[in-house]
Short mmCIF file of C-alpha atoms and ligand atoms in Angstrom, two decimals:
data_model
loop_
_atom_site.label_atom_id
_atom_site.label_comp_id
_atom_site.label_asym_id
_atom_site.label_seq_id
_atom_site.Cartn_x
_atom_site.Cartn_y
_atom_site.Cartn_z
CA UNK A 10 -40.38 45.23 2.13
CA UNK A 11 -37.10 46.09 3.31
CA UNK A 12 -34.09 46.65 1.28
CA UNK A 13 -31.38 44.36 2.36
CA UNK A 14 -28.79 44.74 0.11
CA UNK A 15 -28.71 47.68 -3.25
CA UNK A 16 -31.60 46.50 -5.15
CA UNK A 17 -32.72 43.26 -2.88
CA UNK A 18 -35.78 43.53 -1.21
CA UNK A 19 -36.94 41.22 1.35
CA UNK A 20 -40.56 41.11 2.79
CA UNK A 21 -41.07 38.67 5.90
CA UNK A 22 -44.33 36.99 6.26
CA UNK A 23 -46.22 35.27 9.76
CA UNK A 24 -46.81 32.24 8.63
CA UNK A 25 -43.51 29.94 9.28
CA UNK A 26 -41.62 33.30 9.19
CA UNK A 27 -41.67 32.74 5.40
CA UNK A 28 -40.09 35.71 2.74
CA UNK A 29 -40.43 37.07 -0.53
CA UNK A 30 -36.89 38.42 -1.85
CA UNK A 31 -37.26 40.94 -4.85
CA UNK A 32 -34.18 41.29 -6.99
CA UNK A 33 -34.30 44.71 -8.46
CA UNK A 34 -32.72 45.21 -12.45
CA UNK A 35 -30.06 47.10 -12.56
CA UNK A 36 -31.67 49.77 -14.84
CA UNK A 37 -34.50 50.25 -11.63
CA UNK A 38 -37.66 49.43 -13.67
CA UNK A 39 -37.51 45.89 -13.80
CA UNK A 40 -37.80 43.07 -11.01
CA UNK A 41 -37.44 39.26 -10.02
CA UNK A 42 -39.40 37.82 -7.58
CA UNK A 43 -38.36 34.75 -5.44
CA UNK A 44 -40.58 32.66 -3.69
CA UNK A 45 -43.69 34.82 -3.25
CA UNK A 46 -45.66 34.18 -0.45
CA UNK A 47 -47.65 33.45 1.41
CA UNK A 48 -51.46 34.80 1.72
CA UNK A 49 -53.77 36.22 -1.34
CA UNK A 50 -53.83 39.44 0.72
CA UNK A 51 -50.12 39.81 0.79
CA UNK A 52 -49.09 38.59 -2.90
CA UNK A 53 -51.40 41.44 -3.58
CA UNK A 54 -50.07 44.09 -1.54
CA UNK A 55 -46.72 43.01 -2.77
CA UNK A 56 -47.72 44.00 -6.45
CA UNK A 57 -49.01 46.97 -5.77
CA UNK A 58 -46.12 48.04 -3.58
CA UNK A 59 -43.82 46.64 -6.62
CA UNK A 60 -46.14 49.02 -9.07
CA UNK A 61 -46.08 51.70 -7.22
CA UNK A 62 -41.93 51.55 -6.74
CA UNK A 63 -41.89 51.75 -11.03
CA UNK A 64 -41.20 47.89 -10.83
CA UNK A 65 -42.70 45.27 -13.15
CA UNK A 66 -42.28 41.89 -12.39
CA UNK A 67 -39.92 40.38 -15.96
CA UNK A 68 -39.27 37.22 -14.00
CA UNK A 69 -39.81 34.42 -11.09
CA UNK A 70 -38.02 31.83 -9.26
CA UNK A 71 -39.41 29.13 -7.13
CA UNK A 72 -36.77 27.77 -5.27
CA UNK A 73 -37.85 24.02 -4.46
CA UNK A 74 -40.88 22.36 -5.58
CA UNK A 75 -43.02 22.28 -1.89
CA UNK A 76 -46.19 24.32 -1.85
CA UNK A 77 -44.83 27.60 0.25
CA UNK A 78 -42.41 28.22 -2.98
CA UNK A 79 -44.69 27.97 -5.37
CA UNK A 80 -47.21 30.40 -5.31
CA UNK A 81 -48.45 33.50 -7.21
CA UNK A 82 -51.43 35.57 -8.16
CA UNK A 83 -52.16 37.19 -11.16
CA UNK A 84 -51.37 40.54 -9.73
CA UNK A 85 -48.06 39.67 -10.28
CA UNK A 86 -48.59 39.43 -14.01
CA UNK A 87 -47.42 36.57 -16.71
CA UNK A 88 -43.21 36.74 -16.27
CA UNK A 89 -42.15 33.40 -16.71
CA UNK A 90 -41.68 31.67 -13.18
CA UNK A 91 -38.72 29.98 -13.58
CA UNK A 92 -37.66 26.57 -11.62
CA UNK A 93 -34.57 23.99 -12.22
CA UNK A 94 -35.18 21.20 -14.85
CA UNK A 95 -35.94 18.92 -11.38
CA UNK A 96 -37.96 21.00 -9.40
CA UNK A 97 -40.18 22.13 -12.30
CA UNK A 98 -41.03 18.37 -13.25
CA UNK A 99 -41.73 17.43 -9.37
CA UNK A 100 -43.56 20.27 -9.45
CA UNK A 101 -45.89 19.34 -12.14
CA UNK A 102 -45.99 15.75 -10.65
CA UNK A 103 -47.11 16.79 -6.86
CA UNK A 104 -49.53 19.21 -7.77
CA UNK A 105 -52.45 17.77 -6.34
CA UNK A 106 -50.70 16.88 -3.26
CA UNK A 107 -49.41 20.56 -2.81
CA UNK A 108 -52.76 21.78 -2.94
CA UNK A 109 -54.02 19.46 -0.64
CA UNK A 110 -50.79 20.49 1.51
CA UNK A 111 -51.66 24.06 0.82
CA UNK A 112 -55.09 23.74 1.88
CA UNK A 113 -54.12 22.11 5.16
CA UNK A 114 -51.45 24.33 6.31
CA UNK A 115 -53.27 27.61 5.20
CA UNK A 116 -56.72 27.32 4.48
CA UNK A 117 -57.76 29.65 1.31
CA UNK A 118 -54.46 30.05 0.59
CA UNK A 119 -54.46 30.47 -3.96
CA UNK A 120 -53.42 27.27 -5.20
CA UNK A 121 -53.77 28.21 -8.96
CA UNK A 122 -49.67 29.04 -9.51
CA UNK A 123 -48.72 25.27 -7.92
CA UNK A 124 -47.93 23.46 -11.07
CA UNK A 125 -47.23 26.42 -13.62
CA UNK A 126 -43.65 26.60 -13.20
CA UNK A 127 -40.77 26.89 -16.50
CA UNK A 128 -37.98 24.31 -16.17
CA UNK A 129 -34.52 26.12 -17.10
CA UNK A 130 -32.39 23.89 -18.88
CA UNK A 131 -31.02 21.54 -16.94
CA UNK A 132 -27.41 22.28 -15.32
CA UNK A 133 -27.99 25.51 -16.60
CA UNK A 134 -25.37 27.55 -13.53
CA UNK A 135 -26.68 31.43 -14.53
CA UNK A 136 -30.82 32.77 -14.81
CA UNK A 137 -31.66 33.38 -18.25
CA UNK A 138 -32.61 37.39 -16.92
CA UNK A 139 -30.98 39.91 -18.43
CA UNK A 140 -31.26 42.60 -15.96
CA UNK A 141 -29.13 41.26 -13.59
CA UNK A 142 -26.51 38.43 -13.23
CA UNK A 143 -28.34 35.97 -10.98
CA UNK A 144 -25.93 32.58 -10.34
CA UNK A 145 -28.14 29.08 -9.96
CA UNK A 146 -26.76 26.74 -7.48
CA UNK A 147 -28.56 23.54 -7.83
CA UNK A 148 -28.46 20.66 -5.02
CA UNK A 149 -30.67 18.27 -3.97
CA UNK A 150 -30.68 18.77 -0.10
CA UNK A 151 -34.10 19.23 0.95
CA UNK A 152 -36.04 18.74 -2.32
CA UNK A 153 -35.30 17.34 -5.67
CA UNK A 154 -34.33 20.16 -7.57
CA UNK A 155 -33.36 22.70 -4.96
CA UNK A 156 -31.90 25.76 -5.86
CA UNK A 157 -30.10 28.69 -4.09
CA UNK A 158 -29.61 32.11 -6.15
CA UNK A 159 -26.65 33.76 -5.62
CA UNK A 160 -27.38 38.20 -6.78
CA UNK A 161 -23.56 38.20 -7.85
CA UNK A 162 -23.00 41.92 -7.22
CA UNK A 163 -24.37 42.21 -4.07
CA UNK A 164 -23.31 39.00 -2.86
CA UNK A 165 -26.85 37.98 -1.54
CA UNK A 166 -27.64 34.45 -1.37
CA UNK A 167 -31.52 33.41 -1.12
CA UNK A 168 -31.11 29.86 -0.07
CA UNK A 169 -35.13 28.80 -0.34
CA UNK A 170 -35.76 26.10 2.68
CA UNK A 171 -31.51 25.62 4.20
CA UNK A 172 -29.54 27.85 6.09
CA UNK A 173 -32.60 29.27 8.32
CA UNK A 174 -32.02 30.29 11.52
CA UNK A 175 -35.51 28.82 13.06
CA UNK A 176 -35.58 25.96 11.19
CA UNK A 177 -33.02 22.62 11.34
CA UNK A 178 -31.82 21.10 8.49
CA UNK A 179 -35.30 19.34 7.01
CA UNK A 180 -33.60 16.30 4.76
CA UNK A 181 -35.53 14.63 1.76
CA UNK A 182 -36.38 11.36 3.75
CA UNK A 183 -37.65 10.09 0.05
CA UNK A 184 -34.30 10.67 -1.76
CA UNK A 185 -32.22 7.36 -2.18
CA UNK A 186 -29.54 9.14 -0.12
CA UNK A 187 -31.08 12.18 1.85
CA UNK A 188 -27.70 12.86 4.47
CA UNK A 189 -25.40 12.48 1.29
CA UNK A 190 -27.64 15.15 -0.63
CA UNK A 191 -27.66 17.60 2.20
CA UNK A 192 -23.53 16.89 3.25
CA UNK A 193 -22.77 18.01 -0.34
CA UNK A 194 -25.11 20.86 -0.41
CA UNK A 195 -23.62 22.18 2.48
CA UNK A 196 -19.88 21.80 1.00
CA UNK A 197 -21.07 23.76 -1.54
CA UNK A 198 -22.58 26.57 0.65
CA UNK A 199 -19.12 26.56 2.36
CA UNK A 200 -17.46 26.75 -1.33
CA UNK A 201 -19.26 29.95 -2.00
CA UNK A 202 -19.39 31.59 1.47
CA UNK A 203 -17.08 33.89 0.51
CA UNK A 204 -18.96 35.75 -2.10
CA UNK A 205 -21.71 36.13 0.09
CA UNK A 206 -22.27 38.88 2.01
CA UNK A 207 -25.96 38.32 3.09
CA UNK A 208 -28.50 34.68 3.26
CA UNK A 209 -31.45 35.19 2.68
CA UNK A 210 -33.49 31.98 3.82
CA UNK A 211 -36.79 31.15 3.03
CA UNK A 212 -38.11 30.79 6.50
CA UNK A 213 -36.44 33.07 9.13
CA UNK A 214 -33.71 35.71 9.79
CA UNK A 215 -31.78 37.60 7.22
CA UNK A 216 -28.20 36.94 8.52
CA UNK A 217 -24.69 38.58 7.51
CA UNK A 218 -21.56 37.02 6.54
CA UNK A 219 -20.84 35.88 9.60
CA UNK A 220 -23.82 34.33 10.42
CA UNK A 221 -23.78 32.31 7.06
CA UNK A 222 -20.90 31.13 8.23
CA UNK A 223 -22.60 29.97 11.57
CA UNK A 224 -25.42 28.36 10.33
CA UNK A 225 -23.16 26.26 8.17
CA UNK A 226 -21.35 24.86 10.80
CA UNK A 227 -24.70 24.49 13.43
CA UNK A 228 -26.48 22.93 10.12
CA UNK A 229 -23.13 20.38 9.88
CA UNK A 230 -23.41 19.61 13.76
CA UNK A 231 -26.81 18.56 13.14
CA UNK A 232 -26.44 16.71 10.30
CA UNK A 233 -23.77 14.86 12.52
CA UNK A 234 -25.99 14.71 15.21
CA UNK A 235 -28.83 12.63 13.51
CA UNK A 236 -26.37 9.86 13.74
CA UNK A 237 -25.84 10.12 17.44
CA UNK A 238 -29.78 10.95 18.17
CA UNK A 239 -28.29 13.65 20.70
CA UNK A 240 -29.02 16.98 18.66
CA UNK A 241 -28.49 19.70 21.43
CA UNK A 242 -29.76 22.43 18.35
CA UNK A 243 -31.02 25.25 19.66
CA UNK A 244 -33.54 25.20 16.42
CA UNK A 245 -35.69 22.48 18.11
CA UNK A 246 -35.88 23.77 21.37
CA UNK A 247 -40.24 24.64 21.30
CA UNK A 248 -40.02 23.21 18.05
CA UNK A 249 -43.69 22.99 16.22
CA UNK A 250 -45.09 19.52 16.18
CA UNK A 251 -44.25 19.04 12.48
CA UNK A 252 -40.84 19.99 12.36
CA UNK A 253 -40.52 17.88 15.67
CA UNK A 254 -41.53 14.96 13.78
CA UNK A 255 -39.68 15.75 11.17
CA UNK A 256 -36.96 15.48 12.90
CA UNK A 257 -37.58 11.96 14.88
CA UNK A 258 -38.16 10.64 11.72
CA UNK A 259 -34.89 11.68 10.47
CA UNK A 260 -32.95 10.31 13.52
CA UNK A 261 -35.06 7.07 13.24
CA UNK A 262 -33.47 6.87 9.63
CA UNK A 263 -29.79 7.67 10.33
CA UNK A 264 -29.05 6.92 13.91
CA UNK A 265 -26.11 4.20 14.00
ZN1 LIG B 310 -39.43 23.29 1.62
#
């Protein structure tokens, strides 16, 4: 793990170029996970690096309900794993599918944490964890029930699956209205860019202020750009298959 910001700790996985963040209490003993991933092996080695830093784990976040952001291990101990109102009932619904998912994408990979997520009350804007003041920014980009945290203090946002360097925008082709969804989470991104000093996405490259800033604007050319069907974004260029397809189907759906 490497510390990013004071107390944020980021770990950065092979598969999908996925991370943990850790938000660190402010009194140094206690600590929120986000997102653990990805293999038994390294949830493990994560607690014990946690335990033997003084840390215990008080609380969890999954950001989105897909599979990737819902794990855990009961190394990590019983905190409550939090999730919005939205995410945590999608999550409950999909189970079986995520394992299936799981299974497919990373064979052996623990499915047990899938569905056993907390909903927060829904609309509720701040973490219900004392040790630090953790803002919840809800949208519905991506996933029902998204959320980015924003670590107020440090001014680190961990934006689960948008504002990745090596992935494009991936829009929720089942939502009634996927482009709407993702044009709004983006405007607010761009409403709270400057608080942030660091993003930390769920697949890629911790980026600075600056590159926030960047990957808002490439992530609103491509959103643009499905309408066209002439992306030029760098992100696909020796895209995986998947996210390829992802994105044909996407263009097949909003090109005018
Ligand atoms: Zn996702």
């Amino acid at each position: 793990m490497i510390e990013v910001a004071p107390g944020v700790l980021v770990a950065t996985h092979a598969f999908c170029a996925t991370t943990t963040t850790v938000v660190v209490g402010a009194d140094g003993r206690e600590c929120l996970i986000v997102d653990p991933g990805v293999t038994s092996v390294e949830i493990d080695t994560l607690a014990t690096e946690l335990a033997s830093r003084g840390l215990t784990v008080t609380g969890a976040f999954s950001t989105h309900p897909h599979w990737d952001h819902l794990l855990w291990r009961p190394s990590l101990g019983d905190a409550p794993r939090w999730a919005t109102a939205h995410g945590a009932q999608r999550a409950e619904a999909v189970e079986d599918e995520n394992a299936r998912k799981a299974e497919g994408s990373l064979p052996g990979v623990d499915t047990s944490g899938l569905g056993r997520v907390s909903p927060l009350a829904p609309g509720v804007t701040v973490l219900p964890w004392a040790a630090r003041s953790i803002r919840v920014l809800e949208h519905r980009a991506h996933a029902v029930g998204h959320a980015a945290l924003l670590v107020e203090d440090a001014g680190v946002l961990v934006a689960g699956d948008m504002l990745s360097d090596v992935e494009p925008p991936l829009l929720d082709l089942d939502a009634t209205d996927p482009w709407g969804d993702y044009a709004e989470a983006i405007a607010m991104f761009t409403a709270v860019a400057r608080e942030v000093s660091l993003v930390v996405p769920g697949h890629g490259e911790v980026g600075d202020h600056d590159e926030l800033v960047r990957r808002i604007m490439a992530d609103r050319l491509y959103l643009d750009s499905l309408r066209t069907g002439a992306s030029t974004d760098p992100r696909l260029v020796g895209a995986a298959d998947w996210l390829r397809a992802e994105h044909d189907a996407a263009v097949a759906r909003f090109r005018t």
